[in-house]
Amino acid sequence: MSVISGIRNVLTPRALAQLLLGWIAFGALLIAGPALEGPLSTPVLFGLLAAIVLVIVACAFGVVTQAERLSHRLGDPYGTLVLTLSIVVIEVILISSVMLGPGEHATIARDSVMAVSMIILNLVVGIALLVAGIRHGSLRPNRAGVSSYVSLLVVLLATAFALPGLIGDDGAYTAGQEVPILVSTLALYVFFLWRQMGPQSGDFQEVTAEPATSAAATEGPSHPGIKEVLSAHRTEVLSRAVVLVLTVIPVVLLSHDMATLLDEGLGRIGAPVELSGILIAMIVFLPETITTIRAAYTGEIQRVSNLCHGALVSTVGLTIPAVLTIGLFTGQTVHLAETPANLVLLGVTLLLTVTSFFGKKVTAVHGGAHLMAFLLYALVVFS
């Protein structure tokens, strides 16, 4: 009886509605497929695209809801990692779907990951720090954890955007370079996850309000061990994981249609190519953005870092190997080298991240600086 009760608590009417919405939308597109093969009028195209985006966002919120519950149940860093990976997997799937779809998409990975970097590191972090700074005055993140994130971001972003233009062929890694790059990127990311969930898990928890010299000073409130949580709440954890996966699958299935329609729609209005990557990033990371702002509002500044910096580490650590693998197997050229203007903005953003999170406290002024950096990125895109 307790098992049935636990499943009912997970499969709420809202969760069930989000689950059914995704699968019904996919079924409807499958049935209407032959009728949509011909050229569509512009109003129909944008109406269909808007409907698919709304379904994907609704399903993404469902995924985040389950991931958030798992996050609070499992505690950090395990819970935040579940939430982050849920969103990042959707992002990777969307980019891969675009690459495997019709047409040339040599720069979609570059444009999408660059957009994700600017959105997360400047727009989302900027809003979060502004909210946290105004509401709480100043907060102190766990600098050991932020340092780990930034160290990986410096290496991964340089590997993704700077090196291809210096050692590659026309802004893309050669076939001989792609294999060591994707293997080493994955190895570094897996090593990071092992350290984050094991020996260095305390580096990613909230710091105590009062400074102390003991090891406990870097840890947040005590939380039961992961084994104890899984033993005591096995039904809930498994049920939420199953619902999460079943909600993600329609997003995967709908993403190909969304990518195709988005390409066609942007082409008709003459929008910049980079806008496709920005829109994909904003659609996917909307739920996590709301979660991050909630964490900032409640003063969980380290959770803000875990959600934002952790999401970007996972995005780059998984997307770059994925697109390079697709390029190797399909023969597509994957252009990753960024423009000088975007490389400057990326360097400024990483430097700004260091100055914001490595001082004695984080304030609203830091948030304003991050928002200014995002505005500059928007100007570059539309220039």
Short mmCIF file of N, CA, C and O in Angstrom, two decimals, residues 36-154:
data_model
loop_
_atom_site.label_atom_id
_atom_site.label_comp_id
_atom_site.label_asym_id
_atom_site.label_seq_id
_atom_site.Cartn_x
_atom_site.Cartn_y
_atom_site.Cartn_z
N LEU A 36 2.18 17.42 -43.76
CA LEU A 36 3.13 18.50 -43.47
C LEU A 36 4.38 18.43 -44.34
O LEU A 36 5.30 19.22 -44.17
N GLU A 37 4.44 17.46 -45.24
CA GLU A 37 5.65 17.28 -46.04
C GLU A 37 5.83 18.37 -47.08
O GLU A 37 6.94 18.73 -47.43
N GLY A 38 4.75 18.92 -47.59
CA GLY A 38 4.85 19.98 -48.60
C GLY A 38 5.21 21.31 -47.97
O GLY A 38 5.28 21.45 -46.75
N PRO A 39 5.44 22.34 -48.79
CA PRO A 39 5.73 23.68 -48.27
C PRO A 39 4.54 24.24 -47.50
O PRO A 39 3.40 24.16 -47.94
N LEU A 40 4.83 24.82 -46.33
CA LEU A 40 3.78 25.38 -45.48
C LEU A 40 3.75 26.88 -45.63
O LEU A 40 4.79 27.53 -45.85
N SER A 41 2.57 27.46 -45.49
CA SER A 41 2.49 28.93 -45.49
C SER A 41 3.16 29.44 -44.22
O SER A 41 3.27 28.74 -43.22
N THR A 42 3.60 30.69 -44.27
CA THR A 42 4.33 31.26 -43.14
C THR A 42 3.53 31.25 -41.84
O THR A 42 4.05 30.86 -40.79
N PRO A 43 2.24 31.65 -41.85
CA PRO A 43 1.47 31.60 -40.60
C PRO A 43 1.35 30.18 -40.03
O PRO A 43 1.47 29.98 -38.82
N VAL A 44 1.12 29.20 -40.91
CA VAL A 44 1.01 27.81 -40.45
C VAL A 44 2.34 27.33 -39.88
O VAL A 44 2.39 26.67 -38.84
N LEU A 45 3.42 27.67 -40.57
CA LEU A 45 4.75 27.23 -40.12
C LEU A 45 5.04 27.76 -38.72
O LEU A 45 5.45 27.00 -37.83
N PHE A 46 4.85 29.07 -38.52
CA PHE A 46 5.17 29.65 -37.22
C PHE A 46 4.17 29.21 -36.15
O PHE A 46 4.54 29.08 -34.98
N GLY A 47 2.92 28.96 -36.55
CA GLY A 47 1.95 28.46 -35.58
C GLY A 47 2.31 27.07 -35.10
O GLY A 47 2.25 26.76 -33.90
N LEU A 48 2.71 26.21 -36.04
CA LEU A 48 3.12 24.85 -35.69
C LEU A 48 4.39 24.86 -34.86
O LEU A 48 4.51 24.11 -33.87
N LEU A 49 5.33 25.72 -35.22
CA LEU A 49 6.58 25.84 -34.46
C LEU A 49 6.30 26.29 -33.04
O LEU A 49 6.86 25.75 -32.07
N ALA A 50 5.42 27.28 -32.88
CA ALA A 50 5.07 27.78 -31.55
C ALA A 50 4.43 26.68 -30.71
O ALA A 50 4.73 26.55 -29.51
N ALA A 51 3.56 25.88 -31.33
CA ALA A 51 2.90 24.80 -30.59
C ALA A 51 3.91 23.76 -30.12
O ALA A 51 3.86 23.31 -28.96
N ILE A 52 4.85 23.40 -30.99
CA ILE A 52 5.87 22.42 -30.60
C ILE A 52 6.76 22.96 -29.49
O ILE A 52 7.07 22.25 -28.53
N VAL A 53 7.13 24.23 -29.60
CA VAL A 53 7.98 24.85 -28.56
C VAL A 53 7.25 24.85 -27.21
O VAL A 53 7.84 24.54 -26.17
N LEU A 54 5.95 25.19 -27.22
CA LEU A 54 5.17 25.20 -25.98
C LEU A 54 5.12 23.81 -25.35
O LEU A 54 5.24 23.67 -24.12
N VAL A 55 4.95 22.77 -26.18
CA VAL A 55 4.93 21.41 -25.65
C VAL A 55 6.28 21.04 -25.07
O VAL A 55 6.37 20.45 -23.98
N ILE A 56 7.37 21.38 -25.78
CA ILE A 56 8.71 21.07 -25.29
C ILE A 56 8.99 21.78 -23.97
O ILE A 56 9.53 21.19 -23.02
N VAL A 57 8.58 23.06 -23.87
CA VAL A 57 8.78 23.80 -22.62
C VAL A 57 7.96 23.19 -21.49
O VAL A 57 8.46 23.04 -20.36
N ALA A 58 6.71 22.81 -21.77
CA ALA A 58 5.88 22.18 -20.74
C ALA A 58 6.49 20.88 -20.26
O ALA A 58 6.54 20.61 -19.05
N CYS A 59 6.98 20.07 -21.19
CA CYS A 59 7.63 18.81 -20.81
C CYS A 59 8.93 19.09 -20.05
O CYS A 59 9.25 18.37 -19.10
N ALA A 60 9.66 20.12 -20.48
CA ALA A 60 10.90 20.47 -19.78
C ALA A 60 10.62 20.86 -18.33
O ALA A 60 11.37 20.50 -17.42
N PHE A 61 9.52 21.60 -18.11
CA PHE A 61 9.13 21.94 -16.74
C PHE A 61 8.80 20.68 -15.95
O PHE A 61 9.09 20.58 -14.76
N GLY A 62 8.16 19.71 -16.62
CA GLY A 62 7.87 18.45 -15.95
C GLY A 62 9.13 17.72 -15.56
O GLY A 62 9.24 17.15 -14.45
N VAL A 63 10.11 17.72 -16.45
CA VAL A 63 11.40 17.10 -16.16
C VAL A 63 12.06 17.78 -14.96
O VAL A 63 12.56 17.13 -14.04
N VAL A 64 12.05 19.11 -14.99
CA VAL A 64 12.69 19.86 -13.90
C VAL A 64 11.97 19.64 -12.57
O VAL A 64 12.61 19.55 -11.51
N THR A 65 10.64 19.55 -12.60
CA THR A 65 9.89 19.30 -11.37
C THR A 65 10.34 18.00 -10.72
O THR A 65 10.62 17.95 -9.51
N GLN A 66 10.42 16.93 -11.52
CA GLN A 66 10.86 15.64 -10.97
C GLN A 66 12.32 15.73 -10.52
O GLN A 66 12.69 15.19 -9.46
N ALA A 67 13.14 16.39 -11.33
CA ALA A 67 14.57 16.51 -10.97
C ALA A 67 14.76 17.33 -9.71
O ALA A 67 15.63 17.04 -8.89
N GLU A 68 13.93 18.39 -9.54
CA GLU A 68 14.03 19.20 -8.32
C GLU A 68 13.66 18.39 -7.08
O GLU A 68 14.31 18.51 -6.04
N ARG A 69 12.60 17.58 -7.20
CA ARG A 69 12.21 16.73 -6.06
C ARG A 69 13.33 15.75 -5.73
O ARG A 69 13.64 15.52 -4.55
N LEU A 70 13.93 15.17 -6.77
CA LEU A 70 15.06 14.27 -6.54
C LEU A 70 16.24 15.03 -5.93
O LEU A 70 16.95 14.50 -5.08
N SER A 71 16.41 16.27 -6.38
CA SER A 71 17.51 17.09 -5.86
C SER A 71 17.38 17.32 -4.37
O SER A 71 18.33 17.15 -3.60
N HIS A 72 16.18 17.69 -3.93
CA HIS A 72 15.97 17.94 -2.49
C HIS A 72 16.04 16.64 -1.70
O HIS A 72 16.48 16.63 -0.54
N ARG A 73 15.60 15.54 -2.30
CA ARG A 73 15.64 14.26 -1.60
C ARG A 73 17.07 13.75 -1.45
O ARG A 73 17.47 13.27 -0.38
N LEU A 74 17.85 13.85 -2.52
CA LEU A 74 19.20 13.29 -2.50
C LEU A 74 20.21 14.24 -1.86
O LEU A 74 21.25 13.79 -1.37
N GLY A 75 19.93 15.55 -1.89
CA GLY A 75 20.88 16.52 -1.35
C GLY A 75 21.98 16.82 -2.33
O GLY A 75 22.19 16.12 -3.32
N ASP A 76 22.73 17.92 -2.07
CA ASP A 76 23.83 18.29 -2.95
C ASP A 76 25.09 17.50 -2.59
O ASP A 76 25.30 17.17 -1.43
N PRO A 77 25.93 17.22 -3.62
CA PRO A 77 25.82 17.66 -5.01
C PRO A 77 25.00 16.72 -5.90
O PRO A 77 24.78 17.01 -7.06
N TYR A 78 24.53 15.58 -5.33
CA TYR A 78 23.84 14.57 -6.15
C TYR A 78 22.56 15.13 -6.77
O TYR A 78 22.30 14.94 -7.96
N GLY A 79 21.75 15.80 -5.96
CA GLY A 79 20.47 16.28 -6.44
C GLY A 79 20.61 17.32 -7.53
O GLY A 79 19.93 17.25 -8.57
N THR A 80 21.49 18.30 -7.33
CA THR A 80 21.68 19.33 -8.34
C THR A 80 22.24 18.72 -9.62
O THR A 80 21.90 19.16 -10.73
N LEU A 81 23.07 17.70 -9.48
CA LEU A 81 23.63 17.03 -10.66
C LEU A 81 22.52 16.37 -11.48
O LEU A 81 22.52 16.42 -12.71
N VAL A 82 21.54 15.75 -10.80
CA VAL A 82 20.40 15.14 -11.51
C VAL A 82 19.64 16.21 -12.28
O VAL A 82 19.29 16.02 -13.45
N LEU A 83 19.38 17.33 -11.63
CA LEU A 83 18.65 18.43 -12.27
C LEU A 83 19.41 18.97 -13.47
O LEU A 83 18.86 19.17 -14.56
N THR A 84 20.71 19.19 -13.29
CA THR A 84 21.54 19.75 -14.36
C THR A 84 21.63 18.81 -15.55
O THR A 84 21.44 19.22 -16.69
N LEU A 85 21.89 17.54 -15.28
CA LEU A 85 22.04 16.58 -16.37
C LEU A 85 20.73 16.39 -17.14
O LEU A 85 20.73 16.16 -18.35
N SER A 86 19.59 16.50 -16.44
CA SER A 86 18.30 16.37 -17.11
C SER A 86 18.13 17.44 -18.18
O SER A 86 17.67 17.17 -19.30
N ILE A 87 18.52 18.67 -17.86
CA ILE A 87 18.41 19.77 -18.81
C ILE A 87 19.46 19.67 -19.90
O ILE A 87 19.19 19.86 -21.08
N VAL A 88 20.69 19.34 -19.50
CA VAL A 88 21.79 19.29 -20.47
C VAL A 88 21.55 18.19 -21.50
O VAL A 88 21.85 18.37 -22.68
N VAL A 89 21.01 17.06 -21.06
CA VAL A 89 20.72 15.98 -22.01
C VAL A 89 19.74 16.44 -23.08
O VAL A 89 19.89 16.13 -24.27
N ILE A 90 18.72 17.23 -22.67
CA ILE A 90 17.77 17.78 -23.65
C ILE A 90 18.50 18.69 -24.63
O ILE A 90 18.28 18.65 -25.85
N GLU A 91 19.40 19.52 -24.11
CA GLU A 91 20.17 20.43 -24.97
C GLU A 91 21.01 19.65 -25.98
O GLU A 91 21.03 19.97 -27.18
N VAL A 92 21.71 18.64 -25.51
CA VAL A 92 22.55 17.83 -26.40
C VAL A 92 21.70 17.13 -27.46
O VAL A 92 22.08 17.06 -28.64
N ILE A 93 20.54 16.64 -27.04
CA ILE A 93 19.65 15.95 -27.99
C ILE A 93 19.15 16.91 -29.07
O ILE A 93 19.11 16.56 -30.26
N LEU A 94 18.78 18.13 -28.67
CA LEU A 94 18.30 19.10 -29.64
C LEU A 94 19.38 19.45 -30.67
O LEU A 94 19.13 19.51 -31.87
N ILE A 95 20.60 19.69 -30.19
CA ILE A 95 21.70 20.02 -31.10
C ILE A 95 21.99 18.85 -32.03
O ILE A 95 22.19 19.02 -33.24
N SER A 96 22.03 17.64 -31.47
CA SER A 96 22.29 16.45 -32.29
C SER A 96 21.19 16.25 -33.33
O SER A 96 21.47 15.86 -34.47
N SER A 97 19.93 16.53 -32.95
CA SER A 97 18.82 16.39 -33.89
C SER A 97 18.96 17.34 -35.06
O SER A 97 18.68 17.00 -36.21
N VAL A 98 19.41 18.57 -34.77
CA VAL A 98 19.61 19.54 -35.85
C VAL A 98 20.70 19.06 -36.79
O VAL A 98 20.56 19.12 -38.02
N MET A 99 21.81 18.55 -36.21
CA MET A 99 22.91 18.08 -37.05
C MET A 99 22.51 16.89 -37.92
O MET A 99 22.97 16.75 -39.06
N LEU A 100 21.67 16.02 -37.39
CA LEU A 100 21.26 14.82 -38.12
C LEU A 100 20.09 15.09 -39.06
O LEU A 100 19.69 14.20 -39.81
N GLY A 101 19.54 16.29 -39.01
CA GLY A 101 18.42 16.64 -39.87
C GLY A 101 18.90 17.10 -41.24
O GLY A 101 20.09 17.10 -41.54
N PRO A 102 17.95 17.50 -42.09
CA PRO A 102 18.32 17.96 -43.44
C PRO A 102 19.04 19.30 -43.40
O PRO A 102 18.90 20.08 -42.47
N GLY A 103 19.84 19.56 -44.43
CA GLY A 103 20.53 20.84 -44.54
C GLY A 103 21.91 20.82 -43.90
O GLY A 103 22.32 19.84 -43.28
N GLU A 104 22.62 21.93 -44.09
CA GLU A 104 23.97 22.07 -43.54
C GLU A 104 23.89 22.78 -42.20
O GLU A 104 23.29 23.85 -42.09
N HIS A 105 24.53 22.19 -41.19
CA HIS A 105 24.50 22.78 -39.85
C HIS A 105 25.90 22.71 -39.23
O HIS A 105 26.08 22.24 -38.12
N ALA A 106 26.88 23.18 -39.98
CA ALA A 106 28.27 23.05 -39.54
C ALA A 106 28.57 23.86 -38.29
O ALA A 106 29.48 23.53 -37.54
N THR A 107 27.81 24.94 -38.04
CA THR A 107 28.13 25.81 -36.90
C THR A 107 27.09 25.73 -35.78
O THR A 107 27.17 26.51 -34.83
N ILE A 108 26.10 24.83 -35.88
CA ILE A 108 25.03 24.81 -34.88
C ILE A 108 25.56 24.51 -33.49
O ILE A 108 25.11 25.10 -32.50
N ALA A 109 26.54 23.59 -33.36
CA ALA A 109 27.09 23.28 -32.05
C ALA A 109 27.82 24.49 -31.47
O ALA A 109 27.65 24.83 -30.29
N ARG A 110 28.63 25.14 -32.31
CA ARG A 110 29.36 26.33 -31.85
C ARG A 110 28.39 27.42 -31.40
O ARG A 110 28.54 27.99 -30.31
N ASP A 111 27.41 27.72 -32.25
CA ASP A 111 26.47 28.79 -31.93
C ASP A 111 25.64 28.47 -30.69
O ASP A 111 25.39 29.35 -29.85
N SER A 112 25.22 27.21 -30.56
CA SER A 112 24.39 26.81 -29.41
C SER A 112 25.18 26.85 -28.11
O SER A 112 24.72 27.39 -27.11
N VAL A 113 26.38 26.28 -28.11
CA VAL A 113 27.18 26.24 -26.88
C VAL A 113 27.64 27.64 -26.49
O VAL A 113 27.69 27.98 -25.31
N MET A 114 27.97 28.47 -27.48
CA MET A 114 28.34 29.85 -27.19
C MET A 114 27.15 30.58 -26.58
O MET A 114 27.30 31.34 -25.60
N ALA A 115 25.96 30.37 -27.15
CA ALA A 115 24.77 31.00 -26.62
C ALA A 115 24.49 30.53 -25.19
O ALA A 115 24.17 31.33 -24.31
N VAL A 116 24.63 29.22 -24.97
CA VAL A 116 24.44 28.67 -23.62
C VAL A 116 25.42 29.31 -22.64
O VAL A 116 25.06 29.69 -21.52
N SER A 117 26.67 29.46 -23.07
CA SER A 117 27.70 30.05 -22.20
C SER A 117 27.33 31.46 -21.79
O SER A 117 27.41 31.83 -20.61
N MET A 118 26.93 32.27 -22.76
CA MET A 118 26.59 33.65 -22.46
C MET A 118 25.30 33.77 -21.65
O MET A 118 25.20 34.60 -20.74
N ILE A 119 24.32 32.93 -21.99
CA ILE A 119 23.05 32.97 -21.26
C ILE A 119 23.25 32.55 -19.81
O ILE A 119 22.77 33.21 -18.88
N ILE A 120 23.98 31.46 -19.60
CA ILE A 120 24.16 30.96 -18.23
C ILE A 120 25.10 31.85 -17.43
O ILE A 120 24.76 32.30 -16.32
N LEU A 121 26.29 32.13 -17.97
CA LEU A 121 27.31 32.84 -17.20
C LEU A 121 26.98 34.32 -17.00
O LEU A 121 27.47 34.93 -16.04
N ASN A 122 26.18 34.90 -17.89
CA ASN A 122 25.90 36.33 -17.77
C ASN A 122 24.44 36.65 -17.49
O ASN A 122 24.13 37.34 -16.52
N LEU A 123 23.51 36.14 -18.33
CA LEU A 123 22.10 36.49 -18.13
C LEU A 123 21.54 35.85 -16.87
O LEU A 123 21.01 36.55 -15.99
N VAL A 124 21.65 34.52 -16.75
CA VAL A 124 21.06 33.83 -15.59
C VAL A 124 21.81 34.19 -14.31
O VAL A 124 21.21 34.52 -13.29
N VAL A 125 23.14 34.11 -14.35
CA VAL A 125 23.93 34.47 -13.17
C VAL A 125 23.70 35.93 -12.80
O VAL A 125 23.58 36.28 -11.62
N GLY A 126 23.62 36.80 -13.81
CA GLY A 126 23.41 38.22 -13.52
C GLY A 126 22.09 38.47 -12.81
O GLY A 126 22.04 39.19 -11.80
N ILE A 127 21.00 37.87 -13.31
CA ILE A 127 19.70 38.03 -12.66
C ILE A 127 19.73 37.44 -11.25
O ILE A 127 19.22 38.04 -10.29
N ALA A 128 20.34 36.26 -11.12
CA ALA A 128 20.40 35.59 -9.81
C ALA A 128 21.17 36.42 -8.78
O ALA A 128 20.72 36.59 -7.64
N LEU A 129 22.31 36.97 -9.19
CA LEU A 129 23.10 37.78 -8.25
C LEU A 129 22.40 39.09 -7.92
O LEU A 129 22.50 39.60 -6.80
N LEU A 130 21.68 39.63 -8.90
CA LEU A 130 20.92 40.85 -8.64
C LEU A 130 19.82 40.58 -7.61
O LEU A 130 19.65 41.34 -6.65
N VAL A 131 19.08 39.48 -7.80
CA VAL A 131 18.01 39.12 -6.86
C VAL A 131 18.58 38.81 -5.49
O VAL A 131 18.09 39.32 -4.46
N ALA A 132 19.64 38.00 -5.44
CA ALA A 132 20.24 37.62 -4.15
C ALA A 132 20.84 38.83 -3.45
O ALA A 132 20.70 38.98 -2.23
N GLY A 133 21.51 39.70 -4.23
CA GLY A 133 22.15 40.87 -3.62
C GLY A 133 21.15 41.86 -3.06
O GLY A 133 21.35 42.42 -1.98
N ILE A 134 20.06 42.09 -3.79
CA ILE A 134 19.04 43.03 -3.31
C ILE A 134 18.31 42.47 -2.09
O ILE A 134 18.02 43.20 -1.14
N ARG A 135 18.02 41.17 -2.11
CA ARG A 135 17.24 40.58 -1.02
C ARG A 135 18.08 40.29 0.22
O ARG A 135 17.62 40.46 1.35
N HIS A 136 19.32 39.85 0.02
CA HIS A 136 20.13 39.40 1.16
C HIS A 136 21.35 40.28 1.42
O HIS A 136 22.07 40.04 2.39
N GLY A 137 21.59 41.28 0.59
CA GLY A 137 22.74 42.16 0.82
C GLY A 137 24.00 41.59 0.20
O GLY A 137 24.51 42.10 -0.78
N SER A 138 24.53 40.53 0.77
CA SER A 138 25.72 39.87 0.23
C SER A 138 25.72 38.42 0.68
O SER A 138 25.18 38.08 1.74
N LEU A 139 26.32 37.57 -0.10
CA LEU A 139 26.37 36.14 0.20
C LEU A 139 27.76 35.61 -0.10
O LEU A 139 28.51 36.19 -0.88
N ARG A 140 28.08 34.49 0.52
CA ARG A 140 29.42 33.92 0.36
C ARG A 140 29.32 32.52 -0.24
O ARG A 140 28.84 31.59 0.42
N PRO A 141 29.76 32.33 -1.50
CA PRO A 141 29.73 31.00 -2.09
C PRO A 141 30.88 30.14 -1.58
O PRO A 141 31.81 30.64 -0.94
N ASN A 142 30.82 28.87 -1.86
CA ASN A 142 31.90 27.95 -1.51
C ASN A 142 32.95 28.06 -2.61
O ASN A 142 32.81 27.48 -3.68
N ARG A 143 34.02 28.81 -2.33
CA ARG A 143 34.98 29.12 -3.38
C ARG A 143 35.72 27.90 -3.91
O ARG A 143 36.18 27.89 -5.05
N ALA A 144 35.84 26.86 -3.08
CA ALA A 144 36.51 25.64 -3.55
C ALA A 144 35.72 25.00 -4.69
O ALA A 144 36.30 24.56 -5.69
N GLY A 145 34.39 24.97 -4.56
CA GLY A 145 33.56 24.39 -5.61
C GLY A 145 33.55 25.25 -6.86
O GLY A 145 33.69 24.74 -7.98
N VAL A 146 33.40 26.57 -6.69
CA VAL A 146 33.39 27.47 -7.84
C VAL A 146 34.72 27.40 -8.57
O VAL A 146 34.77 27.42 -9.81
N SER A 147 35.82 27.29 -7.82
CA SER A 147 37.14 27.18 -8.43
C SER A 147 37.25 25.95 -9.32
O SER A 147 37.83 26.00 -10.42
N SER A 148 36.67 24.83 -8.88
CA SER A 148 36.69 23.62 -9.70
C SER A 148 35.92 23.82 -11.00
O SER A 148 36.37 23.42 -12.08
N TYR A 149 34.74 24.45 -10.89
CA TYR A 149 33.95 24.72 -12.09
C TYR A 149 34.71 25.60 -13.07
O TYR A 149 34.78 25.31 -14.28
N VAL A 150 35.26 26.71 -12.57
CA VAL A 150 35.93 27.68 -13.45
C VAL A 150 37.17 27.05 -14.09
O VAL A 150 37.46 27.30 -15.27
N SER A 151 37.89 26.23 -13.34
CA SER A 151 39.07 25.57 -13.91
C SER A 151 38.70 24.72 -15.12
O SER A 151 39.37 24.76 -16.16
N LEU A 152 37.61 23.95 -14.99
CA LEU A 152 37.16 23.14 -16.12
C LEU A 152 36.65 24.00 -17.27
O LEU A 152 36.91 23.70 -18.44
N LEU A 153 35.94 25.07 -16.94
CA LEU A 153 35.39 25.92 -18.00
C LEU A 153 36.49 26.58 -18.82
O LEU A 153 36.38 26.70 -20.05
N VAL A 154 37.56 27.02 -18.16
CA VAL A 154 38.67 27.65 -18.89
C VAL A 154 39.24 26.67 -19.92
O VAL A 154 39.44 27.02 -21.09
#
